[in-house]
Short mmCIF file of C-alpha atoms in Angstrom, two decimals:
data_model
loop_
_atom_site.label_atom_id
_atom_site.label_comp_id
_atom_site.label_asym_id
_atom_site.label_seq_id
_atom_site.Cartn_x
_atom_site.Cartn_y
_atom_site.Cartn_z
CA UNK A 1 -64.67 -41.22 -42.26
CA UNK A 2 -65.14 -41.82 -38.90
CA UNK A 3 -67.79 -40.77 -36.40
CA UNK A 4 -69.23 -41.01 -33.26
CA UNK A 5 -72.31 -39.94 -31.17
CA UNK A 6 -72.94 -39.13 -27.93
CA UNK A 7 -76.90 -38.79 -27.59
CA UNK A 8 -77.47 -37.60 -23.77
CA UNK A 9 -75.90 -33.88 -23.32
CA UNK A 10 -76.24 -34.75 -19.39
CA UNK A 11 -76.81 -38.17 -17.15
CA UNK A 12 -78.13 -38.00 -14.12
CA UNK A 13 -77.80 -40.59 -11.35
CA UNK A 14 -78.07 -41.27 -7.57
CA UNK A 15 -74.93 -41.43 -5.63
CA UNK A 16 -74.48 -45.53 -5.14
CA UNK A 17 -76.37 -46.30 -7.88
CA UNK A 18 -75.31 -47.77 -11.31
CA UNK A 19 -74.39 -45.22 -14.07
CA UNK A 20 -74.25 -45.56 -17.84
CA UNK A 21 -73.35 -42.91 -20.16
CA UNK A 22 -73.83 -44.10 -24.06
CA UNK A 23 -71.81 -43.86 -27.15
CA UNK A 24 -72.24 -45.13 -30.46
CA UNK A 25 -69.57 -44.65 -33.30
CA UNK A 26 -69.13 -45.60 -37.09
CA UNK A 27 -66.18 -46.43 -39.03
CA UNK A 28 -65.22 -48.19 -42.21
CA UNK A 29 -62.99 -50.89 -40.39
CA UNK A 30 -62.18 -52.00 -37.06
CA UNK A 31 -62.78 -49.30 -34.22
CA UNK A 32 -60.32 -48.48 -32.01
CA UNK A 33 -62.67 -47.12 -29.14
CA UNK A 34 -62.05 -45.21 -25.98
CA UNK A 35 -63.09 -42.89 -23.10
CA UNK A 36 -61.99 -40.09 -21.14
CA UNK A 37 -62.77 -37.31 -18.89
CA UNK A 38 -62.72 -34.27 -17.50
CA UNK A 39 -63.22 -32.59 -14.41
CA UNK A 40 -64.08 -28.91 -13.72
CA UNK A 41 -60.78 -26.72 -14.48
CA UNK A 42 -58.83 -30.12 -15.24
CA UNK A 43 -57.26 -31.45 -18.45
CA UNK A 44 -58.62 -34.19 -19.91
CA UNK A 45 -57.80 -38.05 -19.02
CA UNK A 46 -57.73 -41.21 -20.64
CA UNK A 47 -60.14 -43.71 -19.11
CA UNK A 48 -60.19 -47.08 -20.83
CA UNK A 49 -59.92 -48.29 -24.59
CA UNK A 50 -60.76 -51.00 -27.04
CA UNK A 51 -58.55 -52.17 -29.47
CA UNK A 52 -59.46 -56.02 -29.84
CA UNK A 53 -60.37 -58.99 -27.33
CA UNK A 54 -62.50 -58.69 -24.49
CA UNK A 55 -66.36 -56.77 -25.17
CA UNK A 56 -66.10 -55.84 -21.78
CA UNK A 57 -62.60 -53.29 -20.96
CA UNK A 58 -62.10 -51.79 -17.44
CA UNK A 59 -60.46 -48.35 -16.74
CA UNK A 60 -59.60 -46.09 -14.44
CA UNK A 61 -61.66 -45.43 -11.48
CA UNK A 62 -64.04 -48.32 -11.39
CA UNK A 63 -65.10 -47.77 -15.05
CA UNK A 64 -65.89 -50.29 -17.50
CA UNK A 65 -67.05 -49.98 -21.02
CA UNK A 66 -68.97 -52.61 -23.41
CA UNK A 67 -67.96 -53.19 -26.94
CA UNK A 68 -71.05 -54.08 -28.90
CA UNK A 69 -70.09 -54.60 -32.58
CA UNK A 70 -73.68 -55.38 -33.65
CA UNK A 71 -75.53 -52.46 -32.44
CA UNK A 72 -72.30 -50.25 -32.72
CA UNK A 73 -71.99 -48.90 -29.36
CA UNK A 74 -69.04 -48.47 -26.48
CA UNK A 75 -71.34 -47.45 -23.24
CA UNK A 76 -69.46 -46.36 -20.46
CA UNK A 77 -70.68 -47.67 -16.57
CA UNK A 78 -69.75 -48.11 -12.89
CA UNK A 79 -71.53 -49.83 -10.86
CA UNK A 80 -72.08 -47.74 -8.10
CA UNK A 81 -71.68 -43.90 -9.06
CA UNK A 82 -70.03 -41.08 -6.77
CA UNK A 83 -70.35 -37.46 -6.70
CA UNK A 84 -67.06 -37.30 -7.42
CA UNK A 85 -67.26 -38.70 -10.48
CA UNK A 86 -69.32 -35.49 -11.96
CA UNK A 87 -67.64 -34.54 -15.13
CA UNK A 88 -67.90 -34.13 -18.11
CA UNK A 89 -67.33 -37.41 -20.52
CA UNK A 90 -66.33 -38.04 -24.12
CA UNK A 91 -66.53 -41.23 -26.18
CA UNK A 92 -63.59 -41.30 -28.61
CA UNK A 93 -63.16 -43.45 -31.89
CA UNK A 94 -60.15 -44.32 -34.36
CA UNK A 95 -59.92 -45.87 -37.70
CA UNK A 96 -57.89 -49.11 -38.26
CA UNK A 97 -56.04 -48.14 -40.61
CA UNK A 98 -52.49 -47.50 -39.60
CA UNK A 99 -52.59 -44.29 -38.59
CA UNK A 100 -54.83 -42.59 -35.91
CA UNK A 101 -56.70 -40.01 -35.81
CA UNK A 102 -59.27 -39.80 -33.54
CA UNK A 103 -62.14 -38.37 -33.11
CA UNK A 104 -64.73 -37.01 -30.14
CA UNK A 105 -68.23 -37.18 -29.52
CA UNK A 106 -69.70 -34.13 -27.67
CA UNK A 107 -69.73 -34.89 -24.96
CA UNK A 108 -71.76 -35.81 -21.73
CA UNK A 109 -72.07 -34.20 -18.73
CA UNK A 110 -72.80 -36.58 -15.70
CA UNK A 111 -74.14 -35.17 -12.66
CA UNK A 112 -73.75 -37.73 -9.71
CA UNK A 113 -76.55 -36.54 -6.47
CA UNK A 114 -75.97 -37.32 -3.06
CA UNK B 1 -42.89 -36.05 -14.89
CA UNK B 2 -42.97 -33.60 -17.54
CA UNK B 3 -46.43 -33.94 -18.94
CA UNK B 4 -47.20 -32.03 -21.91
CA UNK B 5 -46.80 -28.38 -22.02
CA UNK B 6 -48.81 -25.25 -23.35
CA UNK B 7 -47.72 -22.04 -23.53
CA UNK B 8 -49.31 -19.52 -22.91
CA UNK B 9 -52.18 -20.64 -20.79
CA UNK B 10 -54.22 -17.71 -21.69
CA UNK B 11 -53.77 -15.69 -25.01
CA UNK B 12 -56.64 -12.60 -25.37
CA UNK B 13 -55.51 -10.93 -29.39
CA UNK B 14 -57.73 -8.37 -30.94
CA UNK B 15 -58.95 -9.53 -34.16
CA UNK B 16 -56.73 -9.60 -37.22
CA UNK B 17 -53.70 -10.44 -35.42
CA UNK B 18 -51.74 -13.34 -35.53
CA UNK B 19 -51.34 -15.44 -32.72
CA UNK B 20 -49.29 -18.76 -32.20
CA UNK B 21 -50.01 -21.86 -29.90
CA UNK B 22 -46.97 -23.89 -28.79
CA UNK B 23 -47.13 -27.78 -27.30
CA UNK B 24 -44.23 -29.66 -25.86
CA UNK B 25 -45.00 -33.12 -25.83
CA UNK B 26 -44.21 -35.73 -23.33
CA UNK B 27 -40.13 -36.84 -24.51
CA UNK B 28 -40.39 -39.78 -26.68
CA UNK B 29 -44.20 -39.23 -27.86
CA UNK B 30 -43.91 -39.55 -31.47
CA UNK B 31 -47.95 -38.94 -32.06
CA UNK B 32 -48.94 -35.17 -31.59
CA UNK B 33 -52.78 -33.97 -32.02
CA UNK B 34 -53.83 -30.77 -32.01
CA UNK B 35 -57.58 -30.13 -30.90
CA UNK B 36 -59.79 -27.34 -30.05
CA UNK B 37 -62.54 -27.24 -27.79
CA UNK B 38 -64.96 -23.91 -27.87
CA UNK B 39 -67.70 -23.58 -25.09
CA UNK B 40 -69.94 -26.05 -23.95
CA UNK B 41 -68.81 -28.03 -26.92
CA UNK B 42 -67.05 -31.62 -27.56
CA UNK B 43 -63.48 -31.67 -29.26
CA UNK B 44 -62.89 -30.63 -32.37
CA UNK B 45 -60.02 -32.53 -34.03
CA UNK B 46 -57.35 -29.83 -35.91
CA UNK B 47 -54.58 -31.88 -37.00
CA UNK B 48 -52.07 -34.52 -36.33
CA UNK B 49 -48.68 -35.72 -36.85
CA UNK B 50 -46.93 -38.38 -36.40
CA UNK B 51 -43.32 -39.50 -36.37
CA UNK B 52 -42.26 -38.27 -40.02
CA UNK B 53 -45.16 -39.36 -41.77
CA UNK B 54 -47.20 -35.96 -43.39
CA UNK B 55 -49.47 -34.53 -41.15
CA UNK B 56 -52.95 -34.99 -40.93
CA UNK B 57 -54.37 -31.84 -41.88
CA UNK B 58 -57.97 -32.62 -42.36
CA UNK B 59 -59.46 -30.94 -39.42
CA UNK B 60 -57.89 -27.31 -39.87
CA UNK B 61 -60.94 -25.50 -40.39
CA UNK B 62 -59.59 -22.74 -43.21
CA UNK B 63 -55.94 -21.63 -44.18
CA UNK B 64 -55.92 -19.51 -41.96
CA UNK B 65 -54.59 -22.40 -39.45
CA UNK B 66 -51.43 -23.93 -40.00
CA UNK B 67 -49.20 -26.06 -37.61
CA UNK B 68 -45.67 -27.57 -37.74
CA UNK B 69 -43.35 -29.82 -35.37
CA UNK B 70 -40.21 -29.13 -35.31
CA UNK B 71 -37.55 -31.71 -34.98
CA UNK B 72 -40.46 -34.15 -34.11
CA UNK B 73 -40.72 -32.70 -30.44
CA UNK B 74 -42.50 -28.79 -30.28
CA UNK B 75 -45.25 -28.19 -32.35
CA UNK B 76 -46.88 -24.66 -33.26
CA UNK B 77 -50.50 -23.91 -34.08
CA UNK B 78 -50.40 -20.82 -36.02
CA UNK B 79 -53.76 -18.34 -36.34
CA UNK B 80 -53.54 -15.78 -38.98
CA UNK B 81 -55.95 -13.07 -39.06
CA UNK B 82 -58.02 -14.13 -36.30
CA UNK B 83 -61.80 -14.25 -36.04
CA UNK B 84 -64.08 -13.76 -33.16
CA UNK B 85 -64.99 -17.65 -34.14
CA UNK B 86 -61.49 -18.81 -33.71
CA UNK B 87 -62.17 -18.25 -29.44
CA UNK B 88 -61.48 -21.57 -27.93
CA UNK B 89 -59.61 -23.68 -25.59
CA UNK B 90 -57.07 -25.03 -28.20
CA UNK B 91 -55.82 -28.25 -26.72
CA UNK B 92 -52.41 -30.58 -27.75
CA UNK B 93 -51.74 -34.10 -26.51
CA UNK B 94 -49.32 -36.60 -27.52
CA UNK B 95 -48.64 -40.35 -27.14
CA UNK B 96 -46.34 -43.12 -28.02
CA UNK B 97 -46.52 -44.71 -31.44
CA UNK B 98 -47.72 -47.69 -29.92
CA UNK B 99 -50.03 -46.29 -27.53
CA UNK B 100 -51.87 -44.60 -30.83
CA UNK B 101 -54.78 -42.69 -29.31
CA UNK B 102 -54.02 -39.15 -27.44
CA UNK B 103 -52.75 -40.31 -24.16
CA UNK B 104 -51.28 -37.17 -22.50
CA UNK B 105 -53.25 -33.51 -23.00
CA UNK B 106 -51.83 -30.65 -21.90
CA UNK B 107 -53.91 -27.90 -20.09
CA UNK B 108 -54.98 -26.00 -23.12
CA UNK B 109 -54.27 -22.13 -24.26
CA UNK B 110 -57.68 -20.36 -23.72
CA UNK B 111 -57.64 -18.00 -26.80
CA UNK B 112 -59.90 -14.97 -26.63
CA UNK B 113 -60.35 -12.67 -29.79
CA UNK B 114 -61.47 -9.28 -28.81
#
């Protein structure tokens, strides 16, 4: 079964300066990997997903993310953070295997300072 | 564009009643998941369908929780006997086939057991 990890409850940054919020997942196959988020009384949105090519994906909003099949990670990062991209940020992961369910970490709550 | 739809919003039950959660996907969407998302947590994956395939069930947390989709559009989450533990944020989203991971989430029903 699949999982994945979230380890930082919150992130803190400077506005203007790089942000990275971390993720690590496991799975018996191939990952299917992606991000979203959500802002304060707002649904939740897709950011950005890996399926297969490219380590590095970009998203939505100046996001990128970096597949790293060795150390088993999908960190999420901008390089130059603004308050409003405070929210709250989960790392997602599906199995390969035809069908897809998909699972959340817990979450991380990223609090960008002016 | 019709994005997909929760009704009610806001659902507060005393405990031991039945209550039931209905999602209209986006038109087309064959993939429906069903998630729930209690305070200060992550998302907890309930079930999902897709197309005519059997559902997913592995994330309903007792039998108390059952959900169909009728006609492979509306889906109902169905609570019997509610718990004080069952208060969430109970979440649907749907995507294309294709697309695979939830694209689309609706705005939740905020469920309150009294």
């Amino acid at each position: 079964a699949q999982s994945v990890a979230q380890p930082e409850d919150q992130v803190n940054v400077a506005e203007g300066n790089p942000l990275t919020v971390k993720c690590t997942y496991s799975v018996s196959g191939n990952p299917y990997l992606f991000w979203y988020v959500q802002y304060p009384n707002r649904g939740l949105q897709f950011l950005l997903k890996y399926i297969t090519g490219d380590n590095l994906v970009k998203g939505s909003y100046g996001f990128e993310a970096e597949f790293n099949k060795s150390q088993t990670s999908f960190h999420l990062k901008k390089p130059s953070a603004l308050v409003s991209d405070s929210a709250l940020y989960f790392c997602a992961v599906s199995e390969n295997t035809g069908g897809f369910k998909t699972i959340f970490g817990a979450g991380t709550r990223l609090f960008v300072k002016a | 564009g019709a994005g997909v739809s929760q009704s009610p919003s806001n659902k507060v039950t005393e405990k031991g009643k039945d209550v039931e959660l209905r999602c209209d996907p986006i038109s087309g969407h064959t993939a429906l998941y069903w998630y729930r998302q209690s305070l200060g947590q992550g998302l907890e994956f309930l079930i999902y369908f897709q197309g005519n395939s059997a559902p997913d069930k592995s994330g309903l947390p007792s039998d108390r929780f059952s959900a169909e989709r009728t006609g492979g559009s509306v889906s109902t989450l169905t609570i019997q006997r509610t718990q004080q533990e069952d208060s969430a944020v109970y979440l649907c989203a749907s995507s294309l086939k294709t697309g695979g991971q939830p694209q689309h989430f609706g705005d939740g029903t905020r469920l309150s057991i009294l």
